[in-house]
PDB file of C-alpha atoms in Angstrom:
ATOM      1  CA  MET S   4    -162.347  20.533 118.979  1.00 86.00           C
ATOM      2  CA  ALA S   5    -160.080  19.002 121.623  1.00 91.00           C
ATOM      3  CA  ARG S   6    -157.226  21.396 122.468  1.00 96.00           C
ATOM      4  CA  SER S   7    -154.316  20.116 124.544  1.00 97.00           C
ATOM      5  CA  TYR S   8    -153.084  22.149 127.476  1.00 98.00           C
ATOM      6  CA  SER S   9    -150.762  21.955 130.477  1.00 98.00           C
ATOM      7  CA  VAL S  10    -150.700  23.746 133.799  1.00 98.00           C
ATOM      8  CA  TYR S  11    -147.301  24.711 135.170  1.00 98.00           C
ATOM      9  CA  ASP S  12    -146.286  26.165 138.516  1.00 98.00           C
ATOM     10  CA  VAL S  13    -143.743  28.849 137.646  1.00 98.00           C
ATOM     11  CA  PHE S  14    -140.895  30.467 139.608  1.00 98.00           C
ATOM     12  CA  THR S  15    -140.678  27.406 141.821  1.00 98.00           C
ATOM     13  CA  ASN S  16    -139.275  23.886 141.845  1.00 97.00           C
ATOM     14  CA  ARG S  17    -142.164  22.496 143.937  1.00 97.00           C
ATOM     15  CA  LYS S  18    -145.684  21.760 142.762  1.00 98.00           C
ATOM     16  CA  LEU S  19    -148.521  23.744 144.345  1.00 98.00           C
ATOM     17  CA  THR S  20    -146.251  26.702 145.027  1.00 98.00           C
ATOM     18  CA  GLY S  21    -145.164  29.524 142.713  1.00 98.00           C
ATOM     19  CA  ASN S  22    -147.519  31.028 140.152  1.00 98.00           C
ATOM     20  CA  PRO S  23    -149.791  28.668 138.168  1.00 98.00           C
ATOM     21  CA  LEU S  24    -149.965  29.114 134.394  1.00 98.00           C
ATOM     22  CA  ALA S  25    -152.201  27.467 131.808  1.00 98.00           C
ATOM     23  CA  VAL S  26    -150.613  26.892 128.377  1.00 98.00           C
ATOM     24  CA  ILE S  27    -153.101  26.145 125.575  1.00 98.00           C
ATOM     25  CA  PHE S  28    -151.068  24.572 122.780  1.00 97.00           C
ATOM     26  CA  ASP S  29    -153.672  24.790 119.971  1.00 94.00           C
ATOM     27  CA  GLY S  30    -154.620  28.451 119.843  1.00 96.00           C
ATOM     28  CA  ASP S  31    -154.420  29.302 116.155  1.00 95.00           C
ATOM     29  CA  ASP S  32    -158.111  29.560 115.278  1.00 95.00           C
ATOM     30  CA  LEU S  33    -159.380  31.097 118.514  1.00 97.00           C
ATOM     31  CA  SER S  34    -160.805  34.611 118.406  1.00 97.00           C
ATOM     32  CA  ASP S  35    -159.696  37.301 120.847  1.00 98.00           C
ATOM     33  CA  GLU S  36    -163.076  37.025 122.553  1.00 98.00           C
ATOM     34  CA  ALA S  37    -162.752  33.246 122.907  1.00 98.00           C
ATOM     35  CA  MET S  38    -159.260  33.509 124.393  1.00 98.00           C
ATOM     36  CA  GLN S  39    -160.430  36.115 126.891  1.00 98.00           C
ATOM     37  CA  SER S  40    -163.401  33.939 127.865  1.00 98.00           C
ATOM     38  CA  ILE S  41    -161.171  30.893 128.367  1.00 98.00           C
ATOM     39  CA  ALA S  42    -158.746  32.903 130.520  1.00 98.00           C
ATOM     40  CA  LYS S  43    -161.664  34.149 132.609  1.00 97.00           C
ATOM     41  CA  GLU S  44    -163.011  30.591 132.929  1.00 97.00           C
ATOM     42  CA  LEU S  45    -159.648  29.166 134.056  1.00 97.00           C
ATOM     43  CA  ASN S  46    -159.217  32.163 136.405  1.00 96.00           C
ATOM     44  CA  LEU S  47    -155.437  31.902 136.752  1.00 96.00           C
ATOM     45  CA  SER S  48    -153.355  35.059 136.809  1.00 95.00           C
ATOM     46  CA  GLU S  49    -152.396  34.331 133.173  1.00 97.00           C
ATOM     47  CA  THR S  50    -153.294  31.909 130.423  1.00 98.00           C
ATOM     48  CA  VAL S  51    -151.109  31.552 127.312  1.00 98.00           C
ATOM     49  CA  PHE S  52    -152.357  30.610 123.854  1.00 98.00           C
ATOM     50  CA  VAL S  53    -149.681  29.154 121.588  1.00 98.00           C
ATOM     51  CA  GLN S  54    -149.999  29.990 117.895  1.00 98.00           C
ATOM     52  CA  ALA S  55    -147.847  29.421 114.835  1.00 97.00           C
ATOM     53  CA  SER S  56    -145.398  32.213 114.057  1.00 96.00           C
ATOM     54  CA  GLY S  57    -144.858  33.571 110.571  1.00 94.00           C
ATOM     55  CA  ASN S  58    -141.149  33.831 111.353  1.00 96.00           C
ATOM     56  CA  PRO S  59    -139.296  30.497 111.075  1.00 94.00           C
ATOM     57  CA  ALA S  60    -136.730  31.752 113.599  1.00 95.00           C
ATOM     58  CA  HIS S  61    -139.422  31.944 116.285  1.00 97.00           C
ATOM     59  CA  VAL S  62    -140.516  28.753 118.033  1.00 97.00           C
ATOM     60  CA  ALA S  63    -144.070  30.118 118.442  1.00 98.00           C
ATOM     61  CA  LYS S  64    -146.246  33.168 118.755  1.00 98.00           C
ATOM     62  CA  ILE S  65    -147.941  33.499 122.133  1.00 98.00           C
ATOM     63  CA  ARG S  66    -150.902  35.521 123.351  1.00 98.00           C
ATOM     64  CA  ILE S  67    -151.090  36.271 127.073  1.00 98.00           C
ATOM     65  CA  PHE S  68    -154.406  36.879 128.826  1.00 98.00           C
ATOM     66  CA  THR S  69    -155.272  37.637 132.437  1.00 96.00           C
ATOM     67  CA  PRO S  70    -158.895  37.074 133.520  1.00 95.00           C
ATOM     68  CA  GLY S  71    -159.486  40.758 132.744  1.00 93.00           C
ATOM     69  CA  ARG S  72    -157.426  41.670 129.671  1.00 94.00           C
ATOM     70  CA  GLU S  73    -154.631  40.791 127.265  1.00 96.00           C
ATOM     71  CA  LEU S  74    -151.047  41.723 128.104  1.00 95.00           C
ATOM     72  CA  PRO S  75    -148.308  42.604 125.603  1.00 95.00           C
ATOM     73  CA  PHE S  76    -145.716  40.832 127.743  1.00 96.00           C
ATOM     74  CA  ALA S  77    -145.450  39.026 131.078  1.00 96.00           C
ATOM     75  CA  GLY S  78    -142.702  37.200 132.899  1.00 96.00           C
ATOM     76  CA  HIS S  79    -144.149  34.017 134.338  1.00 96.00           C
ATOM     77  CA  PRO S  80    -145.980  33.203 131.053  1.00 98.00           C
ATOM     78  CA  THR S  81    -142.694  33.651 129.178  1.00 98.00           C
ATOM     79  CA  VAL S  82    -140.713  31.411 131.534  1.00 98.00           C
ATOM     80  CA  GLY S  83    -143.495  28.826 131.798  1.00 98.00           C
ATOM     81  CA  THR S  84    -144.242  28.673 128.075  1.00 98.00           C
ATOM     82  CA  ALA S  85    -140.559  28.446 127.102  1.00 98.00           C
ATOM     83  CA  ILE S  86    -140.226  25.442 129.436  1.00 98.00           C
ATOM     84  CA  ALA S  87    -143.560  23.887 128.384  1.00 98.00           C
ATOM     85  CA  LEU S  88    -142.673  24.006 124.678  1.00 98.00           C
ATOM     86  CA  ALA S  89    -139.143  22.708 125.282  1.00 97.00           C
ATOM     87  CA  GLU S  90    -140.427  19.786 127.367  1.00 96.00           C
ATOM     88  CA  ARG S  91    -143.151  19.073 124.799  1.00 95.00           C
ATOM     89  CA  ILE S  92    -140.509  18.815 122.052  1.00 92.00           C
ATOM     90  CA  HIS S  93    -137.595  17.235 123.909  1.00 92.00           C
ATOM     91  CA  GLY S  94    -139.383  15.124 126.537  1.00 85.00           C
ATOM     92  CA  GLY S  95    -137.328  14.159 129.577  1.00 79.00           C
ATOM     93  CA  SER S  96    -133.962  14.988 128.020  1.00 87.00           C
ATOM     94  CA  THR S  97    -131.184  16.949 129.670  1.00 94.00           C
ATOM     95  CA  ILE S  98    -130.450  19.742 127.238  1.00 95.00           C
ATOM     96  CA  ASP S  99    -129.674  23.464 126.966  1.00 97.00           C
ATOM     97  CA  LEU S 100    -131.342  25.390 124.170  1.00 96.00           C
ATOM     98  CA  VAL S 101    -132.253  28.891 123.014  1.00 97.00           C
ATOM     99  CA  SER S 102    -135.646  29.783 121.604  1.00 96.00           C
ATOM    100  CA  VAL S 103    -137.490  32.946 120.616  1.00 98.00           C
ATOM    101  CA  LEU S 104    -141.115  33.544 121.578  1.00 98.00           C
ATOM    102  CA  GLU S 105    -143.050  36.092 119.555  1.00 98.00           C
ATOM    103  CA  GLU S 106    -145.101  38.230 121.956  1.00 97.00           C
ATOM    104  CA  ASN S 107    -147.157  41.350 121.331  1.00 97.00           C
ATOM    105  CA  ILE S 108    -144.290  43.442 122.688  1.00 96.00           C
ATOM    106  CA  GLY S 109    -141.922  41.848 120.140  1.00 96.00           C
ATOM    107  CA  PRO S 110    -139.574  38.830 119.990  1.00 97.00           C
ATOM    108  CA  VAL S 111    -138.354  37.573 123.377  1.00 98.00           C
ATOM    109  CA  ARG S 112    -135.153  35.497 123.482  1.00 98.00           C
ATOM    110  CA  CYS S 113    -135.227  32.655 126.009  1.00 98.00           C
ATOM    111  CA  ALA S 114    -132.551  30.277 127.253  1.00 98.00           C
ATOM    112  CA  VAL S 115    -133.898  26.982 128.597  1.00 98.00           C
ATOM    113  CA  ARG S 116    -132.202  24.249 130.613  1.00 97.00           C
ATOM    114  CA  LEU S 117    -133.961  20.896 130.883  1.00 97.00           C
ATOM    115  CA  ASN S 118    -132.688  18.579 133.606  1.00 90.00           C
ATOM    116  CA  GLU S 119    -134.020  15.035 133.594  1.00 88.00           C
ATOM    117  CA  GLY S 120    -135.726  14.344 136.909  1.00 88.00           C
ATOM    118  CA  GLU S 121    -135.464  17.969 138.057  1.00 93.00           C
ATOM    119  CA  ALA S 122    -137.397  21.194 137.588  1.00 96.00           C
ATOM    120  CA  SER S 123    -136.529  22.944 134.327  1.00 97.00           C
ATOM    121  CA  PHE S 124    -135.145  26.491 134.257  1.00 98.00           C
ATOM    122  CA  ALA S 125    -135.632  29.317 131.762  1.00 98.00           C
ATOM    123  CA  GLU S 126    -134.565  32.927 131.580  1.00 98.00           C
ATOM    124  CA  PHE S 127    -135.254  35.633 129.022  1.00 98.00           C
ATOM    125  CA  ASP S 128    -133.743  38.935 127.968  1.00 97.00           C
ATOM    126  CA  LEU S 129    -136.059  41.828 128.755  1.00 97.00           C
ATOM    127  CA  PRO S 130    -137.605  42.850 125.418  1.00 95.00           C
ATOM    128  CA  ARG S 131    -137.803  46.415 126.727  1.00 96.00           C
ATOM    129  CA  LYS S 132    -135.681  48.044 129.429  1.00 97.00           C
ATOM    130  CA  SER S 133    -137.476  49.454 132.433  1.00 98.00           C
ATOM    131  CA  GLN S 134    -138.318  53.136 132.052  1.00 97.00           C
ATOM    132  CA  GLN S 135    -139.569  55.554 134.683  1.00 98.00           C
ATOM    133  CA  ILE S 136    -142.891  57.257 133.970  1.00 97.00           C
ATOM    134  CA  ALA S 137    -143.045  60.807 135.269  1.00 95.00           C
ATOM    135  CA  MET S 138    -146.484  61.380 136.799  1.00 94.00           C
ATOM    136  CA  PRO S 139    -147.569  63.020 140.069  1.00 94.00           C
ATOM    137  CA  LEU S 140    -148.258  60.472 142.813  1.00 96.00           C
ATOM    138  CA  ASP S 141    -150.459  60.906 145.882  1.00 96.00           C
ATOM    139  CA  ARG S 142    -148.422  59.371 148.708  1.00 96.00           C
ATOM    140  CA  ILE S 143    -151.215  59.872 151.253  1.00 97.00           C
ATOM    141  CA  GLY S 144    -153.756  58.249 148.926  1.00 97.00           C
ATOM    142  CA  ILE S 145    -151.377  55.354 148.230  1.00 98.00           C
ATOM    143  CA  GLY S 146    -151.021  54.812 151.973  1.00 98.00           C
ATOM    144  CA  LYS S 147    -154.796  54.751 152.461  1.00 98.00           C
ATOM    145  CA  ALA S 148    -155.247  52.282 149.578  1.00 98.00           C
ATOM    146  CA  LEU S 149    -152.742  49.962 151.291  1.00 98.00           C
ATOM    147  CA  SER S 150    -153.953  50.690 154.861  1.00 98.00           C
ATOM    148  CA  LEU S 151    -150.494  52.012 155.750  1.00 98.00           C
ATOM    149  CA  LYS S 152    -149.189  55.118 157.455  1.00 97.00           C
ATOM    150  CA  THR S 153    -147.172  57.408 155.209  1.00 96.00           C
ATOM    151  CA  SER S 154    -144.251  56.902 157.627  1.00 97.00           C
ATOM    152  CA  GLU S 155    -144.260  53.213 156.687  1.00 98.00           C
ATOM    153  CA  ILE S 156    -143.842  53.978 152.979  1.00 98.00           C
ATOM    154  CA  GLY S 157    -140.310  54.309 151.675  1.00 98.00           C
ATOM    155  CA  PHE S 158    -136.893  53.190 152.894  1.00 98.00           C
ATOM    156  CA  GLU S 159    -133.470  54.804 152.511  1.00 98.00           C
ATOM    157  CA  ASN S 160    -133.915  56.962 149.399  1.00 97.00           C
ATOM    158  CA  HIS S 161    -136.550  54.680 147.787  1.00 98.00           C
ATOM    159  CA  VAL S 162    -139.900  56.430 147.272  1.00 98.00           C
ATOM    160  CA  PRO S 163    -143.042  55.455 145.310  1.00 98.00           C
ATOM    161  CA  SER S 164    -142.435  55.646 141.571  1.00 98.00           C
ATOM    162  CA  LEU S 165    -143.944  54.494 138.279  1.00 98.00           C
ATOM    163  CA  TRP S 166    -141.955  52.130 136.048  1.00 98.00           C
ATOM    164  CA  SER S 167    -142.674  49.948 133.046  1.00 96.00           C
ATOM    165  CA  ALA S 168    -140.777  47.351 131.033  1.00 96.00           C
ATOM    166  CA  GLY S 169    -143.882  46.731 128.935  1.00 93.00           C
ATOM    167  CA  VAL S 170    -146.516  46.677 131.694  1.00 94.00           C
ATOM    168  CA  PRO S 171    -146.863  49.678 134.086  1.00 95.00           C
ATOM    169  CA  PHE S 172    -146.470  49.250 137.846  1.00 97.00           C
ATOM    170  CA  LEU S 173    -146.585  51.708 140.686  1.00 98.00           C
ATOM    171  CA  LEU S 174    -143.685  50.532 142.825  1.00 98.00           C
ATOM    172  CA  VAL S 175    -144.260  51.180 146.522  1.00 98.00           C
ATOM    173  CA  PRO S 176    -141.257  50.658 148.813  1.00 98.00           C
ATOM    174  CA  VAL S 177    -142.153  49.902 152.432  1.00 98.00           C
ATOM    175  CA  ARG S 178    -140.091  49.990 155.588  1.00 98.00           C
ATOM    176  CA  ASP S 179    -139.741  46.255 156.253  1.00 98.00           C
ATOM    177  CA  ILE S 180    -141.271  42.796 155.816  1.00 98.00           C
ATOM    178  CA  GLY S 181    -143.599  43.316 158.771  1.00 98.00           C
ATOM    179  CA  VAL S 182    -145.219  46.253 156.989  1.00 98.00           C
ATOM    180  CA  ALA S 183    -145.461  44.282 153.739  1.00 98.00           C
ATOM    181  CA  GLU S 184    -147.082  41.334 155.496  1.00 98.00           C
ATOM    182  CA  ARG S 185    -149.864  43.274 157.217  1.00 97.00           C
ATOM    183  CA  LEU S 186    -150.866  45.735 154.482  1.00 98.00           C
ATOM    184  CA  ASP S 187    -154.487  45.552 153.356  1.00 98.00           C
ATOM    185  CA  PHE S 188    -155.092  46.372 149.684  1.00 98.00           C
ATOM    186  CA  ASP S 189    -158.291  48.275 148.820  1.00 97.00           C
ATOM    187  CA  PRO S 190    -158.927  48.074 145.034  1.00 96.00           C
ATOM    188  CA  GLN S 191    -161.503  50.875 145.029  1.00 96.00           C
ATOM    189  CA  LEU S 192    -159.202  53.327 146.816  1.00 97.00           C
ATOM    190  CA  TRP S 193    -156.306  52.240 144.606  1.00 97.00           C
ATOM    191  CA  GLU S 194    -158.268  52.911 141.419  1.00 95.00           C
ATOM    192  CA  ALA S 195    -159.358  56.301 142.753  1.00 95.00           C
ATOM    193  CA  THR S 196    -155.773  57.260 143.647  1.00 95.00           C
ATOM    194  CA  VAL S 197    -153.272  55.976 141.106  1.00 94.00           C
ATOM    195  CA  PRO S 198    -152.861  57.052 137.475  1.00 92.00           C
ATOM    196  CA  PHE S 199    -153.733  55.207 134.304  1.00 91.00           C
ATOM    197  CA  VAL S 200    -150.815  54.635 131.922  1.00 92.00           C
ATOM    198  CA  ASP S 201    -151.635  54.154 128.232  1.00 85.00           C
ATOM    199  CA  GLY S 202    -155.225  53.421 129.190  1.00 87.00           C
ATOM    200  CA  ALA S 203    -154.337  50.780 131.817  1.00 86.00           C
ATOM    201  CA  LEU S 204    -154.467  51.168 135.583  1.00 91.00           C
ATOM    202  CA  ALA S 205    -150.983  50.912 137.063  1.00 95.00           C
ATOM    203  CA  SER S 206    -150.821  47.803 139.249  1.00 96.00           C
ATOM    204  CA  ALA S 207    -149.495  47.853 142.819  1.00 97.00           C
ATOM    205  CA  TYR S 208    -146.052  46.329 143.437  1.00 98.00           C
ATOM    206  CA  ILE S 209    -144.921  46.596 147.030  1.00 98.00           C
ATOM    207  CA  TYR S 210    -141.309  45.825 147.913  1.00 98.00           C
ATOM    208  CA  CYS S 211    -138.800  45.969 150.742  1.00 98.00           C
ATOM    209  CA  ARG S 212    -135.281  44.769 151.313  1.00 98.00           C
ATOM    210  CA  GLY S 213    -134.550  41.293 152.605  1.00 97.00           C
ATOM    211  CA  GLY S 214    -136.744  38.233 152.587  1.00 97.00           C
ATOM    212  CA  VAL S 215    -138.261  35.426 154.568  1.00 97.00           C
ATOM    213  CA  ASN S 216    -135.833  33.191 152.694  1.00 96.00           C
ATOM    214  CA  HIS S 217    -132.234  34.172 153.385  1.00 95.00           C
ATOM    215  CA  VAL S 218    -131.303  34.136 149.680  1.00 96.00           C
ATOM    216  CA  ALA S 219    -133.840  36.858 148.793  1.00 98.00           C
ATOM    217  CA  LYS S 220    -132.638  40.427 148.448  1.00 98.00           C
ATOM    218  CA  PHE S 221    -136.159  41.826 148.026  1.00 98.00           C
ATOM    219  CA  HIS S 222    -139.560  40.758 149.361  1.00 98.00           C
ATOM    220  CA  THR S 223    -142.508  41.736 147.148  1.00 98.00           C
ATOM    221  CA  ARG S 224    -146.292  41.612 146.735  1.00 98.00           C
ATOM    222  CA  MET S 225    -148.386  42.503 143.652  1.00 98.00           C
ATOM    223  CA  PHE S 226    -152.057  43.482 143.340  1.00 97.00           C
ATOM    224  CA  ALA S 227    -153.725  44.045 139.955  1.00 94.00           C
ATOM    225  CA  SER S 228    -157.470  44.555 140.250  1.00 84.00           C
ATOM    226  CA  GLY S 229    -157.465  46.123 136.779  1.00 82.00           C
ATOM    227  CA  MET S 230    -156.344  42.756 135.364  1.00 86.00           C
ATOM    228  CA  GLY S 231    -158.827  40.728 137.377  1.00 86.00           C
ATOM    229  CA  ILE S 232    -156.079  39.569 139.772  1.00 89.00           C
ATOM    230  CA  VAL S 233    -156.623  39.997 143.511  1.00 90.00           C
ATOM    231  CA  GLU S 234    -153.007  39.146 144.402  1.00 97.00           C
ATOM    232  CA  ASP S 235    -150.333  37.531 142.238  1.00 97.00           C
ATOM    233  CA  PRO S 236    -147.898  34.908 143.604  1.00 97.00           C
ATOM    234  CA  ALA S 237    -145.098  35.907 141.183  1.00 98.00           C
ATOM    235  CA  THR S 238    -144.859  38.708 138.630  1.00 97.00           C
ATOM    236  CA  GLY S 239    -141.923  38.695 136.228  1.00 97.00           C
ATOM    237  CA  SER S 240    -143.031  41.868 134.436  1.00 96.00           C
ATOM    238  CA  ALA S 241    -143.082  43.683 137.803  1.00 97.00           C
ATOM    239  CA  ALA S 242    -139.601  42.383 138.609  1.00 98.00           C
ATOM    240  CA  ALA S 243    -138.564  43.702 135.200  1.00 97.00           C
ATOM    241  CA  ALA S 244    -139.987  47.115 136.104  1.00 98.00           C
ATOM    242  CA  LEU S 245    -138.262  46.940 139.490  1.00 98.00           C
ATOM    243  CA  SER S 246    -134.876  46.595 137.779  1.00 98.00           C
ATOM    244  CA  GLY S 247    -135.091  50.245 136.759  1.00 98.00           C
ATOM    245  CA  ALA S 248    -135.989  51.397 140.266  1.00 98.00           C
ATOM    246  CA  ILE S 249    -133.199  49.357 141.860  1.00 98.00           C
ATOM    247  CA  HIS S 250    -130.643  50.884 139.516  1.00 98.00           C
ATOM    248  CA  HIS S 251    -132.109  54.387 139.912  1.00 98.00           C
ATOM    249  CA  PHE S 252    -132.325  54.472 143.706  1.00 98.00           C
ATOM    250  CA  ASP S 253    -129.341  52.263 144.597  1.00 98.00           C
ATOM    251  CA  ARG S 254    -127.045  53.820 141.988  1.00 97.00           C
ATOM    252  CA  LEU S 255    -125.630  50.450 140.985  1.00 98.00           C
ATOM    253  CA  PRO S 256    -121.973  50.517 139.918  1.00 98.00           C
ATOM    254  CA  ASP S 257    -120.835  49.099 136.608  1.00 98.00           C
ATOM    255  CA  GLY S 258    -120.744  45.306 136.527  1.00 98.00           C
ATOM    256  CA  HIS S 259    -123.065  42.343 136.925  1.00 98.00           C
ATOM    257  CA  HIS S 260    -125.748  42.347 139.618  1.00 98.00           C
ATOM    258  CA  ASP S 261    -127.655  39.206 140.619  1.00 98.00           C
ATOM    259  CA  VAL S 262    -130.857  39.842 142.591  1.00 98.00           C
ATOM    260  CA  MET S 263    -133.181  37.176 144.001  1.00 98.00           C
ATOM    261  CA  ILE S 264    -136.758  38.373 144.521  1.00 98.00           C
ATOM    262  CA  GLU S 265    -139.299  36.484 146.625  1.00 98.00           C
ATOM    263  CA  GLN S 266    -143.063  36.871 146.202  1.00 98.00           C
ATOM    264  CA  GLY S 267    -146.230  34.987 147.130  1.00 98.00           C
ATOM    265  CA  VAL S 268    -145.117  34.227 150.694  1.00 98.00           C
ATOM    266  CA  GLU S 269    -148.248  35.729 152.252  1.00 98.00           C
ATOM    267  CA  MET S 270    -150.385  33.635 149.881  1.00 97.00           C
ATOM    268  CA  GLY S 271    -148.724  30.364 150.858  1.00 97.00           C
ATOM    269  CA  ARG S 272    -147.249  30.117 147.330  1.00 98.00           C
ATOM    270  CA  PRO S 273    -143.617  31.195 147.718  1.00 98.00           C
ATOM    271  CA  SER S 274    -141.950  32.106 144.437  1.00 98.00           C
ATOM    272  CA  PHE S 275    -138.358  32.995 143.549  1.00 98.00           C
ATOM    273  CA  ILE S 276    -137.539  35.249 140.612  1.00 98.00           C
ATOM    274  CA  HIS S 277    -133.967  35.600 139.374  1.00 98.00           C
ATOM    275  CA  LEU S 278    -133.141  39.117 138.161  1.00 98.00           C
ATOM    276  CA  HIS S 279    -129.800  39.734 136.483  1.00 98.00           C
ATOM    277  CA  MET S 280    -128.637  43.226 135.502  1.00 98.00           C
ATOM    278  CA  ASP S 281    -125.514  44.276 133.621  1.00 98.00           C
ATOM    279  CA  VAL S 282    -124.570  47.911 134.159  1.00 98.00           C
ATOM    280  CA  GLU S 283    -122.187  49.681 131.787  1.00 98.00           C
ATOM    281  CA  GLY S 284    -121.388  53.376 131.725  1.00 98.00           C
ATOM    282  CA  GLY S 285    -123.853  54.031 134.522  1.00 97.00           C
ATOM    283  CA  ALA S 286    -126.816  52.495 132.657  1.00 97.00           C
ATOM    284  CA  ILE S 287    -128.400  49.052 132.462  1.00 98.00           C
ATOM    285  CA  SER S 288    -127.068  47.510 129.274  1.00 97.00           C
ATOM    286  CA  ASN S 289    -128.939  44.216 129.644  1.00 97.00           C
ATOM    287  CA  ALA S 290    -131.334  42.597 132.092  1.00 98.00           C
ATOM    288  CA  ARG S 291    -132.716  39.079 132.360  1.00 98.00           C
ATOM    289  CA  ILE S 292    -135.511  37.404 134.303  1.00 98.00           C
ATOM    290  CA  GLY S 293    -135.403  33.699 135.097  1.00 98.00           C
ATOM    291  CA  GLY S 294    -136.837  30.931 137.205  1.00 98.00           C
ATOM    292  CA  GLN S 295    -137.852  27.291 137.410  1.00 98.00           C
ATOM    293  CA  ALA S 296    -141.179  25.691 136.532  1.00 98.00           C
ATOM    294  CA  VAL S 297    -142.821  22.302 137.115  1.00 98.00           C
ATOM    295  CA  ARG S 298    -145.724  20.720 135.245  1.00 97.00           C
ATOM    296  CA  LEU S 299    -148.739  20.070 137.445  1.00 97.00           C
ATOM    297  CA  ALA S 300    -151.393  18.853 134.989  1.00 98.00           C
ATOM    298  CA  THR S 301    -152.137  18.066 131.370  1.00 97.00           C
ATOM    299  CA  GLY S 302    -155.450  17.625 129.596  1.00 97.00           C
ATOM    300  CA  THR S 303    -157.735  18.830 126.831  1.00 96.00           C
ATOM    301  CA  LEU S 304    -160.240  21.610 126.425  1.00 95.00           C
ATOM    302  CA  ASP S 305    -163.318  20.581 124.443  1.00 93.00           C
ATOM    303  CA  LEU S 306    -163.732  23.804 122.490  1.00 87.00           C
TER     304      LEU S 306
END
């Protein structure tokens, strides 16, 4: 059977940058094993399989696979798929629309803006707010797994902490961009050091203030050997987790907070993730992740 697909570069407005995503549009009759095998074959950080939803209010049901396992939720697949489906339906139109994608974590509301002749933009409400996971952390072991001195870990009052907005990440603040650029991730030491959360190894998300690009407020890197990903150019689910840490450590005042996060710089695939947080009564009342995406390729899988 010929199955149509597209490849999008997500969290960027330029092809061959950002985070590539494969969207398989005809995924209804594929088994879990087949979807995992296809994701492993394509070997992108994530591959999405679009299926029909039983809820008429949802534009589609999507399944998200890394080369190593299925995820209940992820950011760049949500942004990329929302744009891919909107462009598939509306072509080169200029239009604003709202759609709901059914993911394993639950329904995810997306707002999409198509601009004729320009990169499309999508943002989604976090289906689950970031929550801190209380577990003991080995700061010395974390430093060894990243080839860093313990004195290079942490800035201001930010310290390593576990957070999840659907996918667990061990967030590791580092002193500055220079430290982030030269760290050396050791997957074996990481697996021996960090905890498993709900049966999954917490992935490494390293962050510091500032950015190579002047608009960025945070510079980040993500490593997920447990998902079959050496390093990820852009990770929306990690940015979602980071929202909780930013609010926790920075003690954000009530109001709206707009945070630009850069990732993938060291890989030569710069990505820009828009994080919006609304704080009311000292707590995050709503958070959104957004970014642009551009189609790189279309074709068929003969499966």
